[in-house]
mmCIF file of C-alpha atoms in Angstrom:
data_model
loop_
_atom_site.group_PDB
_atom_site.id
_atom_site.type_symbol
_atom_site.label_atom_id
_atom_site.label_comp_id
_atom_site.label_asym_id
_atom_site.label_seq_id
_atom_site.Cartn_x
_atom_site.Cartn_y
_atom_site.Cartn_z
ATOM 1 C CA MET A 154 5.379 -24.436 2.670
ATOM 2 C CA LYS A 155 1.644 -25.016 2.021
ATOM 3 C CA TYR A 156 -0.796 -22.374 3.824
ATOM 4 C CA ILE A 157 -3.538 -23.941 5.500
ATOM 5 C CA LEU A 158 -6.079 -22.574 8.314
ATOM 6 C CA GLU A 159 -6.581 -25.878 10.122
ATOM 7 C CA ASP A 160 -4.283 -27.039 12.596
ATOM 8 C CA GLN A 161 -1.836 -24.162 12.942
ATOM 9 C CA ILE A 162 -0.856 -21.845 16.113
ATOM 10 C CA THR A 163 -1.448 -18.639 14.327
ATOM 11 C CA LEU A 164 -0.001 -15.268 16.055
ATOM 12 C CA ILE A 165 -1.841 -12.129 15.044
ATOM 13 C CA THR A 166 -0.449 -8.728 15.667
ATOM 14 C CA GLY A 167 -3.042 -5.649 15.454
ATOM 15 C CA GLY A 168 -5.394 -8.516 16.093
ATOM 16 C CA SER A 169 -8.089 -5.989 18.402
ATOM 17 C CA GLN A 170 -9.499 -3.936 14.613
ATOM 18 C CA GLY A 171 -9.567 -3.747 11.395
ATOM 19 C CA LEU A 172 -7.877 -6.484 9.018
ATOM 20 C CA GLY A 173 -5.983 -8.367 12.340
ATOM 21 C CA LYS A 174 -9.364 -8.816 13.749
ATOM 22 C CA GLN A 175 -10.898 -10.339 10.662
ATOM 23 C CA PHE A 176 -8.200 -12.577 10.455
ATOM 24 C CA ALA A 177 -8.599 -14.030 13.898
ATOM 25 C CA GLN A 178 -12.452 -14.159 12.787
ATOM 26 C CA LYS A 179 -11.814 -16.270 10.055
ATOM 27 C CA TYR A 180 -9.337 -18.800 11.679
ATOM 28 C CA TYR A 181 -11.646 -19.290 14.466
ATOM 29 C CA GLN A 182 -14.841 -19.661 12.244
ATOM 30 C CA GLU A 183 -13.522 -22.296 9.846
ATOM 31 C CA THR A 184 -11.176 -24.133 11.767
ATOM 32 C CA ILE A 185 -11.554 -26.766 14.663
ATOM 33 C CA ASN A 186 -8.086 -27.224 16.045
ATOM 34 C CA SER A 187 -6.104 -24.137 15.442
ATOM 35 C CA LYS A 188 -5.258 -22.319 18.192
ATOM 36 C CA ILE A 189 -5.631 -18.190 17.580
ATOM 37 C CA ILE A 190 -3.222 -15.897 19.614
ATOM 38 C CA ILE A 191 -4.216 -11.782 18.836
ATOM 39 C CA ILE A 192 -1.943 -9.141 20.349
ATOM 40 C CA SER A 193 -2.603 -5.760 20.297
ATOM 41 C CA ARG A 194 -1.419 -2.902 23.377
ATOM 42 C CA SER A 195 -5.266 -2.259 24.505
ATOM 43 C CA GLU A 196 -6.258 -5.069 26.944
ATOM 44 C CA ASP A 197 -9.857 -3.756 26.929
ATOM 45 C CA LYS A 198 -9.908 -3.648 23.039
ATOM 46 C CA LEU A 199 -8.489 -7.163 22.975
ATOM 47 C CA ARG A 200 -11.008 -8.225 25.504
ATOM 48 C CA ASN A 201 -13.756 -6.649 23.161
ATOM 49 C CA ALA A 202 -12.325 -8.316 20.192
ATOM 50 C CA VAL A 203 -12.611 -11.988 21.770
ATOM 51 C CA THR A 204 -15.852 -11.231 22.835
ATOM 52 C CA ASP A 205 -17.123 -9.804 19.231
ATOM 53 C CA ILE A 206 -15.129 -12.698 17.503
ATOM 54 C CA ILE A 207 -17.266 -15.375 19.652
ATOM 55 C CA LEU A 208 -20.349 -13.880 19.556
ATOM 56 C CA THR A 209 -20.135 -13.486 15.543
ATOM 57 C CA ALA A 210 -19.184 -17.161 15.168
ATOM 58 C CA THR A 211 -21.890 -18.390 17.427
ATOM 59 C CA ASN A 212 -24.501 -16.235 15.691
ATOM 60 C CA ARG A 213 -23.396 -17.583 12.008
ATOM 61 C CA LYS A 214 -23.443 -21.303 13.316
ATOM 62 C CA LYS A 215 -26.936 -20.461 14.801
ATOM 63 C CA GLU A 216 -28.047 -18.916 11.603
ATOM 64 C CA GLU A 217 -26.957 -22.070 9.782
ATOM 65 C CA ALA A 218 -28.597 -24.380 12.322
ATOM 66 C CA LEU A 219 -31.886 -22.936 11.912
ATOM 67 C CA SER A 220 -31.953 -22.740 7.966
ATOM 68 C CA GLU A 221 -30.962 -26.903 8.239
ATOM 69 C CA ASN A 222 -33.898 -26.758 11.274
ATOM 70 C CA ASP A 223 -31.512 -28.273 13.815
ATOM 71 C CA GLU A 224 -32.923 -26.774 16.972
ATOM 72 C CA GLN A 225 -30.839 -29.279 19.064
ATOM 73 C CA THR A 226 -27.330 -27.239 18.016
ATOM 74 C CA VAL A 227 -29.329 -24.039 18.681
ATOM 75 C CA HIS A 228 -30.198 -24.752 22.283
ATOM 76 C CA LEU A 229 -26.412 -25.419 22.621
ATOM 77 C CA LEU A 230 -25.465 -22.099 20.558
ATOM 78 C CA GLU A 231 -27.648 -20.091 22.817
ATOM 79 C CA ASP A 232 -25.953 -21.267 25.842
ATOM 80 C CA ALA A 233 -22.454 -20.195 25.015
ATOM 81 C CA HIS A 234 -20.453 -17.889 26.981
ATOM 82 C CA THR A 235 -17.469 -15.567 26.305
ATOM 83 C CA ASP A 236 -15.871 -15.534 29.787
ATOM 84 C CA ILE A 237 -12.186 -14.878 29.692
ATOM 85 C CA ASP A 238 -9.455 -17.719 31.441
ATOM 86 C CA PRO A 239 -6.456 -15.679 32.670
ATOM 87 C CA ILE A 240 -3.101 -18.269 32.507
ATOM 88 C CA ILE A 241 -0.468 -16.539 34.552
ATOM 89 C CA ILE A 242 3.063 -17.538 33.586
ATOM 90 C CA ASN A 243 6.127 -16.002 35.576
ATOM 91 C CA GLU A 244 3.975 -12.498 35.916
ATOM 92 C CA HIS A 245 2.943 -12.798 32.254
ATOM 93 C CA THR A 246 -1.032 -13.052 31.658
ATOM 94 C CA LEU A 247 -2.416 -15.232 28.439
ATOM 95 C CA HIS A 248 -5.811 -14.907 28.392
ATOM 96 C CA SER A 249 -8.249 -17.629 26.688
ATOM 97 C CA THR A 250 -11.439 -18.224 26.005
ATOM 98 C CA ILE A 251 -13.100 -20.783 28.785
ATOM 99 C CA ALA A 252 -15.574 -22.212 26.137
ATOM 100 C CA ASP A 253 -12.730 -24.077 24.240
ATOM 101 C CA HIS A 254 -9.229 -22.500 24.689
ATOM 102 C CA ARG A 255 -8.833 -21.648 20.938
ATOM 103 C CA LEU A 256 -8.598 -17.793 21.333
ATOM 104 C CA PHE A 257 -6.199 -16.221 23.003
ATOM 105 C CA TYR A 258 -4.943 -12.788 23.754
ATOM 106 C CA MET A 259 -2.254 -10.625 25.303
ATOM 107 C CA PRO A 260 -1.231 -7.156 25.562
ATOM 108 C CA CYS A 261 2.016 -6.149 24.050
ATOM 109 C CA ASP A 262 3.355 -2.962 23.064
ATOM 110 C CA LEU A 263 5.251 -4.581 19.781
ATOM 111 C CA SER A 264 7.402 -1.133 19.279
ATOM 112 C CA ASP A 265 9.185 -2.045 22.480
ATOM 113 C CA TYR A 266 11.672 -4.800 21.700
ATOM 114 C CA GLU A 267 11.794 -6.067 25.311
ATOM 115 C CA SER A 268 8.167 -6.404 25.081
ATOM 116 C CA VAL A 269 8.127 -8.670 22.032
ATOM 117 C CA ALA A 270 10.966 -10.506 23.475
ATOM 118 C CA SER A 271 9.021 -11.104 26.199
ATOM 119 C CA LEU A 272 6.013 -12.223 24.546
ATOM 120 C CA PHE A 273 7.737 -14.907 22.620
ATOM 121 C CA GLN A 274 9.411 -16.242 26.147
ATOM 122 C CA THR A 275 5.668 -16.507 27.315
ATOM 123 C CA LEU A 276 4.607 -18.480 24.241
ATOM 124 C CA THR A 277 7.346 -20.946 24.669
ATOM 125 C CA MET A 278 6.570 -21.690 28.343
ATOM 126 C CA VAL A 279 3.084 -22.564 27.274
ATOM 127 C CA ASN A 280 4.349 -24.680 24.526
ATOM 128 C CA MET A 281 2.378 -22.517 22.042
ATOM 129 C CA LEU A 282 5.198 -20.935 19.369
ATOM 130 C CA PRO A 283 3.061 -19.751 16.202
ATOM 131 C CA THR A 284 3.557 -21.962 12.931
ATOM 132 C CA GLN A 285 2.113 -18.899 11.306
ATOM 133 C CA VAL A 286 2.605 -15.054 12.287
ATOM 134 C CA LEU A 287 0.760 -12.475 10.793
ATOM 135 C CA SER A 288 1.931 -8.715 11.372
ATOM 136 C CA CYS A 289 -1.042 -6.878 10.817
ATOM 137 C CA ALA A 290 -0.198 -3.864 13.174
ATOM 138 C CA GLY A 291 -0.027 -0.152 11.489
ATOM 139 C CA GLY A 292 -1.925 2.616 10.798
ATOM 140 C CA SER A 293 -1.491 6.096 8.926
ATOM 141 C CA THR A 294 -2.146 9.699 9.306
ATOM 142 C CA PRO A 295 -2.105 11.262 6.225
ATOM 143 C CA LYS A 296 -1.162 14.722 6.425
ATOM 144 C CA LEU A 297 1.471 17.286 4.296
ATOM 145 C CA PHE A 298 4.850 16.694 6.157
ATOM 146 C CA LYS A 299 5.434 19.844 7.349
ATOM 147 C CA ASP A 300 1.588 19.357 9.038
ATOM 148 C CA LEU A 301 2.898 16.474 11.278
ATOM 149 C CA THR A 302 3.411 16.264 14.634
ATOM 150 C CA GLY A 303 6.799 15.173 15.898
ATOM 151 C CA PHE A 304 4.563 12.587 18.004
ATOM 152 C CA GLU A 305 2.547 11.582 14.570
ATOM 153 C CA LEU A 306 6.191 10.976 12.655
ATOM 154 C CA GLU A 307 7.914 8.988 15.665
ATOM 155 C CA ASN A 308 4.217 7.240 15.977
ATOM 156 C CA GLY A 309 4.433 6.452 12.130
ATOM 157 C CA VAL A 310 8.010 4.863 12.696
ATOM 158 C CA ARG A 311 7.027 2.679 15.742
ATOM 159 C CA MET A 312 3.682 1.368 14.250
ATOM 160 C CA ASN A 313 4.600 0.455 10.746
ATOM 161 C CA TYR A 314 8.173 -0.697 10.868
ATOM 162 C CA LEU A 315 9.427 -1.376 14.613
ATOM 163 C CA THR A 316 6.284 -3.525 15.267
ATOM 164 C CA ALA A 317 7.030 -6.025 12.316
ATOM 165 C CA LEU A 318 10.944 -5.544 12.607
ATOM 166 C CA TYR A 319 10.799 -6.461 16.082
ATOM 167 C CA LEU A 320 8.307 -9.527 15.380
ATOM 168 C CA SER A 321 10.812 -10.737 12.401
ATOM 169 C CA HIS A 322 13.694 -10.568 14.394
ATOM 170 C CA GLN A 323 11.960 -12.612 17.182
ATOM 171 C CA VAL A 324 10.739 -15.539 14.798
ATOM 172 C CA ALA A 325 14.085 -15.579 12.911
ATOM 173 C CA ARG A 326 15.604 -16.289 16.418
ATOM 174 C CA VAL A 327 13.021 -18.572 17.842
ATOM 175 C CA VAL A 328 10.847 -19.902 14.916
ATOM 176 C CA PRO A 329 12.905 -19.580 11.916
ATOM 177 C CA ASN A 330 10.905 -22.472 10.224
ATOM 178 C CA CYS A 331 7.352 -21.036 10.455
ATOM 179 C CA HIS A 332 5.213 -18.804 8.218
ATOM 180 C CA LEU A 333 5.569 -15.132 8.390
ATOM 181 C CA ILE A 334 3.086 -12.936 6.886
ATOM 182 C CA LEU A 335 4.196 -9.080 6.701
ATOM 183 C CA PHE A 336 1.578 -6.445 5.309
ATOM 184 C CA SER A 337 3.024 -3.370 3.531
ATOM 185 C CA SER A 338 0.907 -1.220 1.323
ATOM 186 C CA VAL A 339 0.119 -0.110 -2.007
ATOM 187 C CA THR A 340 2.045 3.193 -1.283
ATOM 188 C CA ALA A 341 5.385 0.907 -1.244
ATOM 189 C CA PHE A 342 5.122 0.890 -4.706
ATOM 190 C CA PHE A 343 4.387 4.692 -5.455
ATOM 191 C CA PRO A 344 4.733 6.932 -2.349
ATOM 192 C CA PHE A 345 3.045 10.484 -3.126
ATOM 193 C CA ILE A 346 2.408 13.585 -1.224
ATOM 194 C CA GLY A 347 0.158 13.279 2.076
ATOM 195 C CA TYR A 348 1.955 9.806 3.226
ATOM 196 C CA SER A 349 5.125 10.821 4.056
ATOM 197 C CA GLN A 350 4.331 9.578 7.852
ATOM 198 C CA TYR A 351 3.520 5.816 6.313
ATOM 199 C CA ALA A 352 5.182 5.173 2.836
ATOM 200 C CA PRO A 353 8.403 5.011 3.355
ATOM 201 C CA LEU A 354 7.807 2.700 6.365
ATOM 202 C CA LYS A 355 6.096 0.610 4.174
ATOM 203 C CA VAL A 356 8.923 0.820 1.512
ATOM 204 C CA SER A 357 11.346 -0.402 4.211
ATOM 205 C CA LEU A 358 9.113 -3.526 5.275
ATOM 206 C CA LYS A 359 9.432 -4.785 1.482
ATOM 207 C CA ALA A 360 13.279 -4.332 1.918
ATOM 208 C CA LEU A 361 13.166 -6.225 4.948
ATOM 209 C CA VAL A 362 10.921 -9.078 3.210
ATOM 210 C CA GLY A 363 13.548 -9.611 0.425
ATOM 211 C CA ILE A 364 16.436 -10.091 3.214
ATOM 212 C CA LEU A 365 14.537 -12.234 5.184
ATOM 213 C CA ARG A 366 13.929 -14.773 2.091
ATOM 214 C CA HIS A 367 17.594 -15.000 2.146
ATOM 215 C CA GLU A 368 18.614 -15.324 5.547
ATOM 216 C CA LEU A 369 15.505 -17.864 6.345
ATOM 217 C CA PRO A 370 15.510 -20.718 3.723
ATOM 218 C CA TYR A 371 13.201 -22.703 6.175
ATOM 219 C CA ALA A 372 10.589 -20.196 6.446
ATOM 220 C CA ARG A 373 8.206 -19.002 4.170
ATOM 221 C CA ILE A 374 8.083 -15.223 4.096
ATOM 222 C CA SER A 375 5.200 -13.251 2.175
ATOM 223 C CA CYS A 376 4.082 -9.694 1.766
ATOM 224 C CA VAL A 377 1.009 -8.479 1.439
ATOM 225 C CA PHE A 378 0.219 -4.945 -0.427
ATOM 226 C CA PRO A 379 -3.185 -4.029 0.265
ATOM 227 C CA GLY A 380 -5.283 -1.079 -1.160
ATOM 228 C CA ASN A 381 -8.036 0.040 0.506
ATOM 229 C CA PHE A 382 -10.542 -1.497 2.652
ATOM 230 C CA GLN A 383 -13.037 -0.537 5.244
ATOM 231 C CA SER A 384 -12.091 -0.419 8.842
ATOM 232 C CA GLU A 385 -12.079 1.862 11.934
ATOM 233 C CA GLY A 386 -8.222 2.922 10.717
ATOM 234 C CA PHE A 387 -9.529 3.950 6.987
ATOM 235 C CA GLU A 388 -12.374 6.325 8.723
ATOM 236 C CA LEU A 389 -9.488 8.008 10.488
ATOM 237 C CA GLU A 390 -7.205 8.556 7.681
ATOM 238 C CA GLU A 391 -10.166 10.256 5.474
ATOM 239 C CA VAL A 392 -10.397 12.709 8.551
ATOM 240 C CA THR A 393 -7.111 14.259 7.938
ATOM 241 C CA LYS A 394 -6.455 13.188 4.250
ATOM 242 C CA PRO A 395 -5.084 16.190 2.197
ATOM 243 C CA ASP A 396 -7.428 16.966 -0.466
ATOM 244 C CA ILE A 397 -4.562 16.704 -3.361
ATOM 245 C CA THR A 398 -3.961 13.312 -2.010
ATOM 246 C CA LYS A 399 -7.172 12.254 -2.653
ATOM 247 C CA SER A 400 -7.071 14.062 -6.034
ATOM 248 C CA ILE A 401 -4.257 11.875 -6.584
ATOM 249 C CA GLU A 402 -5.825 8.863 -5.438
ATOM 250 C CA GLY A 403 -8.805 9.253 -7.321
ATOM 251 C CA PRO A 404 -12.327 7.827 -6.569
ATOM 252 C CA SER A 405 -11.539 5.183 -3.619
ATOM 253 C CA TYR A 406 -14.388 2.611 -2.985
ATOM 254 C CA PRO A 407 -12.612 0.774 -0.276
ATOM 255 C CA ILE A 408 -13.726 -2.942 -0.286
ATOM 256 C CA SER A 409 -14.912 -4.885 3.232
ATOM 257 C CA CYS A 410 -12.602 -6.231 5.712
ATOM 258 C CA GLU A 411 -13.970 -9.553 4.947
ATOM 259 C CA GLU A 412 -13.406 -9.608 1.660
ATOM 260 C CA CYS A 413 -9.673 -8.107 1.656
ATOM 261 C CA CYS A 414 -9.025 -10.858 4.341
ATOM 262 C CA ASN A 415 -10.688 -13.386 1.981
ATOM 263 C CA LYS A 416 -8.394 -12.452 -1.095
ATOM 264 C CA ILE A 417 -5.587 -12.690 0.802
ATOM 265 C CA VAL A 418 -6.143 -16.072 2.176
ATOM 266 C CA TRP A 419 -6.966 -17.167 -1.251
ATOM 267 C CA TRP A 420 -3.772 -16.097 -3.000
ATOM 268 C CA LEU A 421 -1.639 -17.529 -0.035
ATOM 269 C CA GLU A 422 -3.589 -20.684 -0.344
ATOM 270 C CA MET A 423 -2.791 -20.994 -4.405
ATOM 271 C CA GLY A 424 1.027 -20.769 -3.052
ATOM 272 C CA TYR A 425 1.622 -16.689 -3.661
ATOM 273 C CA ASP A 426 3.715 -14.723 -1.567
ATOM 274 C CA ASP A 427 3.797 -11.301 -2.930
ATOM 275 C CA ILE A 428 0.043 -10.407 -2.968
ATOM 276 C CA THR A 429 -2.232 -7.240 -3.911
ATOM 277 C CA THR A 430 -5.988 -6.960 -3.250
ATOM 278 C CA ASP A 431 -6.832 -5.365 -6.540
ATOM 279 C CA VAL A 432 -5.917 -4.699 -9.915
ATOM 280 C CA VAL A 433 -4.672 -1.395 -9.188
ATOM 281 C CA GLY A 434 -2.167 -2.564 -6.470
ATOM 282 C CA TRP A 435 -1.169 -5.540 -8.851
ATOM 283 C CA PHE A 436 -0.444 -3.088 -11.874
ATOM 284 C CA LEU A 437 1.549 -0.871 -9.489
ATOM 285 C CA MET A 438 3.563 -3.735 -8.712
ATOM 286 C CA SER A 439 4.186 -4.401 -11.903
ATOM 287 C CA LEU A 440 5.767 -1.003 -12.496
ATOM 288 C CA ASP A 441 7.761 -1.111 -9.147
ATOM 289 C CA MET A 442 9.454 -4.469 -10.400
ATOM 290 C CA GLY A 443 12.280 -3.019 -12.855
ATOM 291 C CA LEU A 444 14.697 -5.651 -14.110
ATOM 292 C CA ASN A 445 16.868 -6.107 -10.602
ATOM 293 C CA LYS A 446 14.121 -7.545 -8.757
ATOM 294 C CA HIS A 447 14.403 -11.161 -6.916
ATOM 295 C CA ASN A 448 12.362 -13.811 -5.294
ATOM 296 C CA ASN A 449 9.152 -11.997 -6.593
ATOM 297 C CA LYS A 450 6.148 -14.665 -6.205
ATOM 298 C CA SER A 451 3.262 -13.291 -7.257
ATOM 299 C CA PHE A 452 0.544 -13.747 -9.530
ATOM 300 C CA LEU A 453 1.979 -13.822 -13.376
ATOM 301 C CA TRP A 454 5.181 -12.073 -12.248
ATOM 302 C CA ILE A 455 6.694 -12.486 -15.792
ATOM 303 C CA CYS A 456 3.612 -10.627 -17.631
ATOM 304 C CA GLN A 457 4.307 -8.089 -14.137
ATOM 305 C CA LEU A 458 7.756 -8.072 -15.867
ATOM 306 C CA LEU A 459 7.049 -6.999 -19.120
ATOM 307 C CA ILE A 460 4.249 -4.698 -18.366
ATOM 308 C CA GLY A 461 6.052 -2.780 -16.003
ATOM 309 C CA THR A 462 9.280 -2.575 -18.486
ATOM 310 C CA LEU A 463 6.976 -0.942 -21.148
ATOM 311 C CA ALA A 464 5.018 0.969 -18.851
ATOM 312 C CA ASN A 465 7.854 2.667 -17.133
ATOM 313 C CA LEU A 466 9.284 3.619 -20.873
ATOM 314 C CA ILE A 467 5.959 5.031 -21.976
ATOM 315 C CA ILE A 468 2.847 5.484 -19.607
ATOM 316 C CA VAL A 469 4.659 6.566 -16.143
ATOM 317 C CA PRO A 470 6.863 9.372 -17.771
ATOM 318 C CA ILE A 471 3.304 10.767 -19.148
ATOM 319 C CA TYR A 472 1.373 9.992 -15.742
ATOM 320 C CA MET A 473 4.049 11.851 -13.440
ATOM 321 C CA VAL A 474 3.971 14.735 -15.903
ATOM 322 C CA ILE A 475 0.213 14.939 -15.105
ATOM 323 C CA CYS A 476 0.641 14.503 -11.235
ATOM 324 C CA SER A 477 3.419 17.249 -11.131
ATOM 325 C CA ILE A 478 1.051 19.418 -12.984
ATOM 326 C CA GLN A 479 -1.604 18.447 -10.129
ATOM 327 C CA ILE A 480 0.895 19.404 -7.263
ATOM 328 C CA LYS A 481 1.887 22.214 -8.923
ATOM 329 C CA LEU A 482 -1.423 23.792 -9.898
ATOM 330 C CA TRP A 483 -2.478 22.808 -5.848
ATOM 331 C CA HIS A 484 0.536 24.651 -4.189
ATOM 332 C CA ASN A 485 -0.375 27.653 -6.433
ATOM 333 C CA ARG A 486 -4.156 27.350 -4.664
ATOM 334 C CA GLN A 487 -2.626 27.361 -1.757
ATOM 335 C CA SER A 488 -0.633 30.312 -1.848
ATOM 336 C CA HIS A 489 -3.334 32.477 -2.875
ATOM 337 C CA GLN A 490 -5.451 31.282 0.181
ATOM 338 C CA GLU A 491 -2.905 32.321 2.697
#
């Protein structure tokens, strides 16, 4: 199944901010016929995201028209508006832009199974079942395990696993021949101190992808393992992230949300289904492959298998000793401060 942006009905969860919103922006700007449906819990955030996506696209087109001295197009774009048109179906509301009816939004709690089922019922009623589904919803609260609250632990499970699990289940039942793109994390390859609320759920997603590839032979199942990218979520993570977590991560230079989105789209267009966004992620995937992996669809996967095998025998044991020393020294410093 070839990945293309045009002539699609694309459902994007977590579409009100971050990477999900960036994907919606890309589809809206670079296609003519595709319909984009963004999903999030907050209707206010969704409405603001739709307005921002349209204004950004309009401004870019205006800049292009100005550079080409196309005054007629500039005037037309200046008259463009971002009014929202509610479409009500059996008490469910799917909102669309009046201007072109290409960008839609619908608030939905994706961690509630019945809400997700209701979302797909609504899409069925309006004949807008997706051909592509991007599960971008998620978020991390990096803290030491003992410092996490019960709410934060539960929220981690809801945001990072249940949202993708329930969405995937509806895809399997309603549109089993679509392209499903799940978003895991590089922490799925190397879980470490500070990510107990996040990494275990991303590992679970990786396992789910392997099972879905067995059970849905007519679907294309892709899994993305992004590294750090600049977003609202990344800024919040830095506030709570323990020093030892930052130390093990090393210097982190997050790429822009737009660059991250463009890289993922490029790899998908090239036909790959296990995707990282930087060299570190690719190397960590190599270490995680082992000799019992199946259905891996990443760039140069044979090289990854060889590199991973050698590195796990020679490099990883040394690094893990260094990592253990770092953590032990950090614990010693903490005990002296108490």
